Protein backbone atom coordinates (compact mmCIF):
# COMPACT_ATOMS: atom_id res chain seq x y z
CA UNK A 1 120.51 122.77 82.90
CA UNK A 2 117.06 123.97 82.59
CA UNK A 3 115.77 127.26 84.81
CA UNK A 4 113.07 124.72 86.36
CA UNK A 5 112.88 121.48 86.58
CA UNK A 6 109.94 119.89 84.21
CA UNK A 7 107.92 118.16 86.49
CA UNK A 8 107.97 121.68 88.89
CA UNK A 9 106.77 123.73 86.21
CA UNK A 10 103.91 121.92 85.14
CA UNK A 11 103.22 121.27 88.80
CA UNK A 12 102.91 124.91 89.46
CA UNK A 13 99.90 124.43 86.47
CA UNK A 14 98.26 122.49 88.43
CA UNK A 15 97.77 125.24 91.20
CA UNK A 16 95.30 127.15 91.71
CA UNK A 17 97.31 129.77 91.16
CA UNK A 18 98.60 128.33 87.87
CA UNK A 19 95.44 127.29 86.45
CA UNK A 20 93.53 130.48 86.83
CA UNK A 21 97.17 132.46 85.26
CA UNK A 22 97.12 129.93 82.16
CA UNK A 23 94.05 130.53 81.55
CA UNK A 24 93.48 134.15 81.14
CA UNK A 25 97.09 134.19 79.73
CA UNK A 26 96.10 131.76 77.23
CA UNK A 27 92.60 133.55 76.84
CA UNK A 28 94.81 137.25 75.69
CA UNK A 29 97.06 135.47 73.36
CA UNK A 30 94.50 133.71 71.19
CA UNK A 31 92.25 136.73 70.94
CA UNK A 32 95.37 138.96 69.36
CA UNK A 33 96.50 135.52 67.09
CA UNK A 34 94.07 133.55 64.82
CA UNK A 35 95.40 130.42 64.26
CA UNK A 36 94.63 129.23 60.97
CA UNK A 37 94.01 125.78 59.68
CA UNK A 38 97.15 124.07 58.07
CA UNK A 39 99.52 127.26 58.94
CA UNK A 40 103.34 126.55 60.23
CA UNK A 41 103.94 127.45 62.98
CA UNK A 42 106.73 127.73 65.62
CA UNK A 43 106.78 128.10 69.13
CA UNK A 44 110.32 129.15 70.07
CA UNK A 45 110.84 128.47 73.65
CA UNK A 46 108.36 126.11 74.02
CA UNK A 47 109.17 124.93 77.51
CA UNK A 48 107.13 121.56 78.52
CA UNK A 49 104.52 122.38 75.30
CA UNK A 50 101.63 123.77 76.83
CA UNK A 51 101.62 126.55 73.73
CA UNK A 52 103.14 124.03 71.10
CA UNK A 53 99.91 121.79 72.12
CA UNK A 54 97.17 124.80 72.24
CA UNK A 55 98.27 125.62 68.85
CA UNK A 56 97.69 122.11 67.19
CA UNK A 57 95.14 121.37 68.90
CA UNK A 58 93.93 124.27 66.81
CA UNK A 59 94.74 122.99 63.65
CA UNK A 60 98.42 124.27 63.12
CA UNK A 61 101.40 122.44 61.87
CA UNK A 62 103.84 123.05 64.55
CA UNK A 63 107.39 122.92 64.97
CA UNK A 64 108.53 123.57 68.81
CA UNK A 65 112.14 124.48 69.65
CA UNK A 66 114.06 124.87 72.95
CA UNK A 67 117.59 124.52 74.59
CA UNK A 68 116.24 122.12 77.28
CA UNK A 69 116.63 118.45 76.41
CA UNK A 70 114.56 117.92 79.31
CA UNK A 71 111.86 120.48 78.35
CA UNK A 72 111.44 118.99 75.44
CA UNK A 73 111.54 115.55 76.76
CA UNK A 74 108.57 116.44 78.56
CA UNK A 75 106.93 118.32 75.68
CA UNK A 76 107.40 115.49 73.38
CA UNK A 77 105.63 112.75 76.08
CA UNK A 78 102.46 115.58 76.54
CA UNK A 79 101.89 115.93 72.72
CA UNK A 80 102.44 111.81 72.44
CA UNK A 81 99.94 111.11 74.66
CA UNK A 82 97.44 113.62 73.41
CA UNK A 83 97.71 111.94 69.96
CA UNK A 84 98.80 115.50 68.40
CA UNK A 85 101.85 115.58 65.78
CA UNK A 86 104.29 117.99 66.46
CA UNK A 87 108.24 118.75 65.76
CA UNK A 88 110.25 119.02 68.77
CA UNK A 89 113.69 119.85 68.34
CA UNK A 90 116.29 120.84 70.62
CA UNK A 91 117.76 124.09 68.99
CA UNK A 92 119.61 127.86 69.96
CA UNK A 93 116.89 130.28 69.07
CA UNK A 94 120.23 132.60 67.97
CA UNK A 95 120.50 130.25 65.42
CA UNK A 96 117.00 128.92 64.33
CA UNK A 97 117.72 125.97 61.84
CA UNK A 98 115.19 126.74 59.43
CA UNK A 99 115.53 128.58 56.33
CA UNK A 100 114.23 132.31 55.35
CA UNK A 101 110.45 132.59 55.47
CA UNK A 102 109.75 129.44 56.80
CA UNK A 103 106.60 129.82 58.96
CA UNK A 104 103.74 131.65 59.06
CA UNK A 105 103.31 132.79 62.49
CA UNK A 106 106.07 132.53 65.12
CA UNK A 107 105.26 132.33 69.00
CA UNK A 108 107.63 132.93 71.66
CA UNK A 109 106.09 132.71 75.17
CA UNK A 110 108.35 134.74 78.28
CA UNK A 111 111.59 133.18 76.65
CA UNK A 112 113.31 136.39 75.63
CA UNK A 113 112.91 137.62 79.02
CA UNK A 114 115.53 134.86 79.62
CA UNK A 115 118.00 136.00 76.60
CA UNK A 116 120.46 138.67 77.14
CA UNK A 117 120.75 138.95 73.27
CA UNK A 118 116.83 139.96 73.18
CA UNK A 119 117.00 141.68 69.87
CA UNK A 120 119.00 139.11 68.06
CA UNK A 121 116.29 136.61 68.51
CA UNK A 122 113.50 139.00 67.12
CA UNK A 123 115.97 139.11 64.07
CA UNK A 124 115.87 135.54 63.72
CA UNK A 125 112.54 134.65 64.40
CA UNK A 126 112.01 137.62 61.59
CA UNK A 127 114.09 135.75 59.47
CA UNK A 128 111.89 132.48 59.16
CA UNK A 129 108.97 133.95 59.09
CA UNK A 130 106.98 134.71 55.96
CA UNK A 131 106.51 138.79 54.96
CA UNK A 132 103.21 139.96 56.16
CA UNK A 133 102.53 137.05 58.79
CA UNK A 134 102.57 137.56 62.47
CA UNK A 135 105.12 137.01 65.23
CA UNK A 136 103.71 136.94 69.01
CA UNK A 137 105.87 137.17 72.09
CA UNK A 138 105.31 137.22 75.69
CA UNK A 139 107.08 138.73 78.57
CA UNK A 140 107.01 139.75 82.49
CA UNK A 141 105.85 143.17 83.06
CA UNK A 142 108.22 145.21 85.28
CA UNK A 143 105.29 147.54 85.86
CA UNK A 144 102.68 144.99 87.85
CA UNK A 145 102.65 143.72 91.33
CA UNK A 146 104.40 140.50 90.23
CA UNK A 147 107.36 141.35 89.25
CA UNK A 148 107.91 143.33 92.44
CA UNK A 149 106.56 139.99 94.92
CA UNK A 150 109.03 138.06 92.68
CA UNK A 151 111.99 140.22 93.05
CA UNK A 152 111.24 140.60 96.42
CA UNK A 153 111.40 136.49 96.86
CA UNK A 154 114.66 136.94 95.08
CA UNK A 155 116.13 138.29 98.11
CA UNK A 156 115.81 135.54 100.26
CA UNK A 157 115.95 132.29 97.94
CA UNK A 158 117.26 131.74 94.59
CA UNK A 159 114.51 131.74 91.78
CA UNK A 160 114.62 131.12 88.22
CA UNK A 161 113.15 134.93 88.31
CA UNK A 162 116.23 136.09 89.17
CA UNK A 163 117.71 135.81 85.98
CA UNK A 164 114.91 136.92 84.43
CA UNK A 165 114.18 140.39 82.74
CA UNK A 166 111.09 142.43 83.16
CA UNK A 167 110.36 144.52 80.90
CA UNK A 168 107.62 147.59 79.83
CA UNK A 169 105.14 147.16 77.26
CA UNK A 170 107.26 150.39 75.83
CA UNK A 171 110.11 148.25 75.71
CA UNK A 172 109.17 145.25 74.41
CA UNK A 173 107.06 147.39 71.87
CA UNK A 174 110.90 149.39 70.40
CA UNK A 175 112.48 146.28 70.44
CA UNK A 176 110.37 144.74 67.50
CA UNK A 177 110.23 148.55 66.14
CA UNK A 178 113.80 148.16 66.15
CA UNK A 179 113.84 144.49 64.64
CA UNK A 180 112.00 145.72 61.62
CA UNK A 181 108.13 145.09 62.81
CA UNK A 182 105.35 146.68 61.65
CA UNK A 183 101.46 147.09 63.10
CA UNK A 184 102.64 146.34 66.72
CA UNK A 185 99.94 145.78 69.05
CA UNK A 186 99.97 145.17 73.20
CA UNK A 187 97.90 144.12 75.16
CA UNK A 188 98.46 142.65 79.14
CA UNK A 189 96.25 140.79 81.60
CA UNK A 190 97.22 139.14 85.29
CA UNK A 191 96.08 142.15 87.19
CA UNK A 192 95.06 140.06 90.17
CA UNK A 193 97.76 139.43 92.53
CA UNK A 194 99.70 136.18 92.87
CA UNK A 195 98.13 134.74 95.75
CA UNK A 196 97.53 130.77 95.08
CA UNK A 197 94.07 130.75 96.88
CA UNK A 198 91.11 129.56 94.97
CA UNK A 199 88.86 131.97 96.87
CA UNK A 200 90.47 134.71 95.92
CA UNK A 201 91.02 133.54 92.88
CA UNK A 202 87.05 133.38 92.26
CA UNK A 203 87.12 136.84 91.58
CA UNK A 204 90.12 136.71 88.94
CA UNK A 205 87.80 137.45 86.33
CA UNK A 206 86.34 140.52 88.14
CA UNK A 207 90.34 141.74 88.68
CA UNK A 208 90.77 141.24 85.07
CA UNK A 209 87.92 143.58 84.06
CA UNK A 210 88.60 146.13 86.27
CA UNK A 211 92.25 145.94 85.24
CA UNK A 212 92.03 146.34 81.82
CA UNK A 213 89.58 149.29 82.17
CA UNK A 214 91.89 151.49 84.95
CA UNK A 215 95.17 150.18 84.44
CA UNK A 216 95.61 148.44 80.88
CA UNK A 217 99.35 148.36 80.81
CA UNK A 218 100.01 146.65 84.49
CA UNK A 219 98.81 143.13 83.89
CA UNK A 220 101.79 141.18 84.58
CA UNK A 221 101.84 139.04 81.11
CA UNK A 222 102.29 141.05 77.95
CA UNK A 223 101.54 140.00 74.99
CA UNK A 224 102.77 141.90 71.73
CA UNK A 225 101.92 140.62 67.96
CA UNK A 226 103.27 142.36 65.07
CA UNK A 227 104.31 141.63 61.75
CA UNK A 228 107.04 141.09 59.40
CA UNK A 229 106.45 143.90 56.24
């Protein structure tokens, strides 16, 4: 059973709220990674494909894995309709079915803030991917307004967010110290708050500027590249 529904999450996209977040989120991750033409690449976690489909529409040769049969479901329909060729399989990202130094960059978008066994999927996704290319994750920042507005929800109605873990850019950055990584880098963004109006979110761009300038590492979306020596 999937944390949300398919349909829900790409409905929350189509917010305001959602559009202006995918954006800049989208915007941070692709200035740390350059794609390259022809790489393999895998997006572990990939949810209903909005990465999966960013990154070959760019001109990678993706493979996309996830536990959901119904994420992927979805995914799969998206990346049909777009014309876009791209491996979905439904797969334990414990247990990656791919063999040693497989890929050449390895995304993983907010799913290991949904893994208890966090540093066991850094191993693996180490383990297919090439030495000297790039892994990039994502997580929920404990230390931004978000995380506190969505714990606070939690205390009134069941969210998917509730079995989610937020974590610091210092701990995300010793876990893939830990797993082996090398030449970490983090960045975050979302410094505006969550507040799905689209005149306040007119001035998410200004929030973002000022954000990054006073308070770098409170956006509530990190984003963390390294790579495998």
């Amino acid at each position: 059973m999937p944390l949300w529904k398919p349909q829900d999450y790409d409905a929350w996209y189509a917010t305001p709220l959602g559009k202006a977040a995918d954006r800049i989120e989208r915007e941070l991750l692709f200035s740390m990674v350059d794609v390259r033409q022809g790489e393999r690449i895998l997006d572990a976690g990939c949810g209903t494909g909005i990465y999966s489909i960013e990154l070959a529409r760019r001109g990678g040769r993706v493979t996309a894995i996830d536990a959901s049969s119904e994420m992927i479901g979805q995914a799969r329909a998206k990346a049909l309709k777009e014309g876009l060729n791209i491996d979905f399989i439904k797969a334990d990202a414990l247990r990656l079915p791919f063999p040693e130094g497989h890929f050449d960059l390895v995304i993983s978008v907010c799913m290991l803030c949904f893994l208890k066994e966090r540093y066991n999927a850094l191993i693996e996704m180490k383990r297919v991917l090439r030495p000297g290319r790039r892994i990039a994750v994502a997580l929920l920042n404990s230390q931004s307004p978000w995380a506190l507005l969505r714990r606070a929800k939690g205390l009134v109605k069941d969210t998917a967010y509730n079995r989610a873990d937020f974590l610091t850019p210092a701990e995300i950055e010793l876990s893939l110290a830990s797993a082996g990584f090398k030449e970490i880098a983090i960045r975050t963004c979302l410094f505006f708050l969550p507040i799905n109006s689209g005149y306040y979110l007119a001035l998410a761009d200004t929030h973002e500027r000022l954000g990054r300038k006073l308070f770098p590492k409170a956006g509530a979306f990190i984003v963390a590249v390294a790579t495998k020596p």
